[in-house]
């Protein structure tokens, strides 16, 4: 029996693995990098450029898919929630967690959802939330052993929350697309 049910699922898990390696591999240098960027006053600009890039990618995807009004409204709502969270966060590292674990959550959810197309998986979103939560906990557990990092249980909650927010957002968009595809 093959490990992956499709090429898409395989690509999603590989991409997730690469993202997790990048997150874990940079744990020792992220504080220095953040300080370096903050000192040059480009950290906040960089985050907002990334947020803008994500918005452009979502816009292009919606345009390509010919998104209907409900999907556009949902995307605007999701973007607004993320923007408000970004504006409320004064600590750059927390913004980083939000971005990192939102990406992780969406990748895990997409991979599990892809698998669910071929196998009987009843609640792929719960499995995705559990996996994302475990990855976020592991992230903090590693930091316990890195001298220049601080183990912070609150970051576990934040990592999980960011992943769950992204998974819920992906579920919302997915359900809207499913409903509108039935109507067309």
mmCIF file of C-alpha atoms in Angstrom:
data_model
loop_
_atom_site.group_PDB
_atom_site.id
_atom_site.type_symbol
_atom_site.label_atom_id
_atom_site.label_comp_id
_atom_site.label_asym_id
_atom_site.label_seq_id
_atom_site.Cartn_x
_atom_site.Cartn_y
_atom_site.Cartn_z
ATOM 1 C CA UNK A 1 0.000 0.000 0.000
ATOM 2 C CA UNK A 2 1.471 3.390 -0.976
ATOM 3 C CA UNK A 3 2.245 5.949 1.724
ATOM 4 C CA UNK A 4 0.552 8.778 -0.174
ATOM 5 C CA UNK A 5 -2.786 8.597 -1.961
ATOM 6 C CA UNK A 6 -1.891 11.162 -4.618
ATOM 7 C CA UNK A 7 0.956 13.251 -5.977
ATOM 8 C CA UNK A 8 -0.671 16.331 -4.478
ATOM 9 C CA UNK A 9 -0.726 14.814 -0.990
ATOM 10 C CA UNK A 10 2.923 13.824 -1.340
ATOM 11 C CA UNK A 11 3.869 17.372 -2.414
ATOM 12 C CA UNK A 12 1.950 18.897 0.498
ATOM 13 C CA UNK A 13 3.674 16.672 3.097
ATOM 14 C CA UNK A 14 7.097 17.315 1.552
ATOM 15 C CA UNK A 15 6.471 21.060 1.549
ATOM 16 C CA UNK A 16 5.338 20.842 5.190
ATOM 17 C CA UNK A 17 8.497 18.914 6.063
ATOM 18 C CA UNK A 18 10.641 21.599 4.420
ATOM 19 C CA UNK A 19 8.774 24.360 6.274
ATOM 20 C CA UNK A 20 9.195 22.553 9.614
ATOM 21 C CA UNK A 21 12.906 21.990 8.959
ATOM 22 C CA UNK A 22 13.256 25.714 8.205
ATOM 23 C CA UNK A 23 11.380 26.663 11.398
ATOM 24 C CA UNK A 24 13.340 24.288 13.624
ATOM 25 C CA UNK A 25 16.700 24.985 11.961
ATOM 26 C CA UNK A 26 16.389 28.731 12.488
ATOM 27 C CA UNK A 27 15.443 28.576 16.169
ATOM 28 C CA UNK A 28 19.007 29.403 17.170
ATOM 29 C CA UNK A 29 19.421 32.395 14.845
ATOM 30 C CA UNK A 30 15.952 33.907 14.686
ATOM 31 C CA UNK A 31 16.557 36.195 17.681
ATOM 32 C CA UNK A 32 19.706 37.634 16.070
ATOM 33 C CA UNK A 33 18.004 37.966 12.694
ATOM 34 C CA UNK A 34 14.984 39.687 14.222
ATOM 35 C CA UNK A 35 17.219 42.120 16.118
ATOM 36 C CA UNK A 36 19.232 42.826 12.971
ATOM 37 C CA UNK A 37 16.099 43.600 10.940
ATOM 38 C CA UNK A 38 14.528 45.619 13.770
ATOM 39 C CA UNK A 39 17.683 47.754 14.125
ATOM 40 C CA UNK A 40 17.454 48.644 10.445
ATOM 41 C CA UNK A 41 13.731 49.405 10.768
ATOM 42 C CA UNK A 42 12.736 46.918 8.084
ATOM 43 C CA UNK A 43 11.113 44.229 10.234
ATOM 44 C CA UNK A 44 7.602 45.710 10.313
ATOM 45 C CA UNK A 45 7.827 46.695 6.659
ATOM 46 C CA UNK A 46 8.849 43.125 5.817
ATOM 47 C CA UNK A 47 5.888 41.642 7.681
ATOM 48 C CA UNK A 48 3.433 43.944 5.948
ATOM 49 C CA UNK A 49 5.032 43.227 2.559
ATOM 50 C CA UNK A 50 4.524 39.515 3.249
ATOM 51 C CA UNK A 51 0.922 40.170 4.256
ATOM 52 C CA UNK A 52 0.432 42.162 1.051
ATOM 53 C CA UNK A 53 1.995 39.373 -0.996
ATOM 54 C CA UNK A 54 -0.416 36.883 0.559
ATOM 55 C CA UNK A 55 -3.334 39.199 -0.265
ATOM 56 C CA UNK A 56 -2.168 39.464 -3.891
ATOM 57 C CA UNK A 57 -1.826 35.665 -4.132
ATOM 58 C CA UNK A 58 -5.345 35.199 -2.723
ATOM 59 C CA UNK A 59 -6.687 37.823 -5.143
ATOM 60 C CA UNK A 60 -5.043 36.120 -8.135
ATOM 61 C CA UNK A 61 -6.329 32.706 -7.008
ATOM 62 C CA UNK A 62 -9.857 34.077 -6.568
ATOM 63 C CA UNK A 63 -9.736 35.785 -9.946
ATOM 64 C CA UNK A 64 -8.462 32.599 -11.597
ATOM 65 C CA UNK A 65 -11.214 30.561 -9.935
ATOM 66 C CA UNK A 66 -13.850 33.192 -10.716
ATOM 67 C CA UNK A 67 -14.766 33.415 -7.024
ATOM 68 C CA UNK A 68 -18.318 34.354 -6.144
ATOM 69 C CA UNK A 69 -19.455 37.080 -3.752
ATOM 70 C CA UNK A 70 -19.616 34.839 -0.651
ATOM 71 C CA UNK A 71 -16.024 33.674 -1.113
ATOM 72 C CA UNK A 72 -14.779 37.226 -1.663
ATOM 73 C CA UNK A 73 -16.547 38.399 1.506
ATOM 74 C CA UNK A 74 -15.044 35.473 3.451
ATOM 75 C CA UNK A 75 -11.543 36.296 2.184
ATOM 76 C CA UNK A 76 -11.972 39.956 3.115
ATOM 77 C CA UNK A 77 -13.097 38.896 6.600
ATOM 78 C CA UNK A 78 -10.158 36.522 7.033
ATOM 79 C CA UNK A 79 -7.703 39.127 5.770
ATOM 80 C CA UNK A 80 -9.188 41.699 8.163
ATOM 81 C CA UNK A 81 -8.829 39.353 11.147
ATOM 82 C CA UNK A 82 -5.186 38.676 10.286
ATOM 83 C CA UNK A 83 -4.486 42.371 9.677
ATOM 84 C CA UNK A 84 -6.007 43.353 13.022
ATOM 85 C CA UNK A 85 -4.012 40.636 14.776
ATOM 86 C CA UNK A 86 -0.824 41.880 13.094
ATOM 87 C CA UNK A 87 -1.556 45.451 14.151
ATOM 88 C CA UNK A 88 -2.212 44.425 17.771
ATOM 89 C CA UNK A 89 1.006 42.425 18.065
ATOM 90 C CA UNK A 90 3.930 44.513 19.169
ATOM 91 C CA UNK A 91 6.412 41.632 19.373
ATOM 92 C CA UNK A 92 7.851 40.613 16.004
ATOM 93 C CA UNK A 93 8.417 37.027 17.122
ATOM 94 C CA UNK A 94 4.679 36.651 17.779
ATOM 95 C CA UNK A 95 3.928 37.873 14.265
ATOM 96 C CA UNK A 96 6.373 35.259 13.039
ATOM 97 C CA UNK A 97 4.540 32.539 14.971
ATOM 98 C CA UNK A 98 1.268 33.698 13.429
ATOM 99 C CA UNK A 99 2.650 33.425 9.908
ATOM 100 C CA UNK A 100 4.589 30.184 10.472
ATOM 101 C CA UNK A 101 1.831 28.209 12.116
ATOM 102 C CA UNK A 102 -0.868 29.561 9.810
ATOM 103 C CA UNK A 103 1.136 28.126 6.909
ATOM 104 C CA UNK A 104 1.694 24.886 8.844
ATOM 105 C CA UNK A 105 -2.015 24.607 9.669
ATOM 106 C CA UNK A 106 -3.133 25.138 6.072
ATOM 107 C CA UNK A 107 -0.574 22.649 4.721
ATOM 108 C CA UNK A 108 -1.544 19.970 7.241
ATOM 109 C CA UNK A 109 -5.252 20.550 6.614
ATOM 110 C CA UNK A 110 -4.775 20.442 2.833
ATOM 111 C CA UNK A 111 -2.787 17.196 3.038
ATOM 112 C CA UNK A 112 -5.325 15.522 5.331
ATOM 113 C CA UNK A 113 -8.203 16.766 3.172
ATOM 114 C CA UNK A 114 -6.475 15.355 0.080
ATOM 115 C CA UNK A 115 -6.102 11.994 1.832
ATOM 116 C CA UNK A 116 -9.768 12.129 2.874
ATOM 117 C CA UNK A 117 -10.772 12.200 -0.815
ATOM 118 C CA UNK A 118 -9.454 8.644 -1.175
ATOM 119 C CA UNK A 119 -9.940 7.261 2.347
ATOM 120 C CA UNK A 120 -12.737 7.429 4.856
ATOM 121 C CA UNK A 121 -11.513 10.170 7.189
ATOM 122 C CA UNK A 122 -14.467 11.561 9.097
ATOM 123 C CA UNK A 123 -13.083 14.775 10.575
ATOM 124 C CA UNK A 124 -9.969 15.864 8.687
ATOM 125 C CA UNK A 125 -10.010 19.287 10.340
ATOM 126 C CA UNK A 126 -9.702 17.752 13.836
ATOM 127 C CA UNK A 127 -6.772 15.598 12.733
ATOM 128 C CA UNK A 128 -5.159 18.663 11.131
ATOM 129 C CA UNK A 129 -5.646 20.675 14.325
ATOM 130 C CA UNK A 130 -4.111 17.891 16.428
ATOM 131 C CA UNK A 131 -1.064 17.526 14.149
ATOM 132 C CA UNK A 132 -0.565 21.305 14.021
ATOM 133 C CA UNK A 133 -0.851 21.499 17.806
ATOM 134 C CA UNK A 134 1.761 18.751 18.236
ATOM 135 C CA UNK A 135 4.147 20.478 15.828
ATOM 136 C CA UNK A 136 3.775 23.745 17.751
ATOM 137 C CA UNK A 137 4.399 21.987 21.072
ATOM 138 C CA UNK A 138 7.470 20.283 19.624
ATOM 139 C CA UNK A 139 8.726 23.690 18.448
ATOM 140 C CA UNK A 140 8.628 25.020 22.009
ATOM 141 C CA UNK A 141 10.013 21.794 23.492
ATOM 142 C CA UNK A 142 13.106 22.115 21.288
ATOM 143 C CA UNK A 143 13.628 25.644 22.614
ATOM 144 C CA UNK A 144 13.969 24.271 26.134
ATOM 145 C CA UNK A 145 17.324 22.792 25.054
ATOM 146 C CA UNK A 146 18.626 25.852 23.166
ATOM 147 C CA UNK A 147 20.574 28.121 25.548
ATOM 148 C CA UNK A 148 19.709 31.408 23.814
ATOM 149 C CA UNK A 149 15.985 30.576 23.590
ATOM 150 C CA UNK A 150 13.295 30.539 26.255
ATOM 151 C CA UNK A 151 10.783 27.748 26.731
ATOM 152 C CA UNK A 152 7.413 29.502 26.900
ATOM 153 C CA UNK A 153 4.223 27.432 27.344
ATOM 154 C CA UNK A 154 2.219 30.462 26.202
ATOM 155 C CA UNK A 155 3.916 30.175 22.796
ATOM 156 C CA UNK A 156 2.522 26.632 22.538
ATOM 157 C CA UNK A 157 -0.952 28.100 22.890
ATOM 158 C CA UNK A 158 -0.121 30.832 20.392
ATOM 159 C CA UNK A 159 1.302 28.363 17.827
ATOM 160 C CA UNK A 160 -1.780 26.184 18.197
ATOM 161 C CA UNK A 161 -4.119 29.172 17.990
ATOM 162 C CA UNK A 162 -2.478 30.445 14.802
ATOM 163 C CA UNK A 163 -2.715 26.993 13.213
ATOM 164 C CA UNK A 164 -6.337 26.510 14.281
ATOM 165 C CA UNK A 165 -7.293 29.971 12.976
ATOM 166 C CA UNK A 166 -5.783 29.105 9.594
ATOM 167 C CA UNK A 167 -7.487 25.692 9.520
ATOM 168 C CA UNK A 168 -10.869 27.245 10.379
ATOM 169 C CA UNK A 169 -10.303 29.852 7.655
ATOM 170 C CA UNK A 170 -9.446 27.118 5.147
ATOM 171 C CA UNK A 171 -12.541 25.169 6.217
ATOM 172 C CA UNK A 172 -14.722 28.244 5.691
ATOM 173 C CA UNK A 173 -13.369 28.861 2.191
ATOM 174 C CA UNK A 174 -13.608 25.150 1.364
ATOM 175 C CA UNK A 175 -17.250 24.936 2.465
ATOM 176 C CA UNK A 176 -18.159 28.086 0.517
ATOM 177 C CA UNK A 177 -16.494 26.675 -2.604
ATOM 178 C CA UNK A 178 -18.303 23.370 -2.154
ATOM 179 C CA UNK A 179 -21.696 25.099 -1.806
ATOM 180 C CA UNK A 180 -21.157 27.403 -4.778
ATOM 181 C CA UNK A 181 -19.909 24.565 -6.993
ATOM 182 C CA UNK A 182 -23.166 22.669 -6.321
ATOM 183 C CA UNK A 183 -25.204 25.725 -7.347
ATOM 184 C CA UNK A 184 -23.344 26.273 -10.651
#
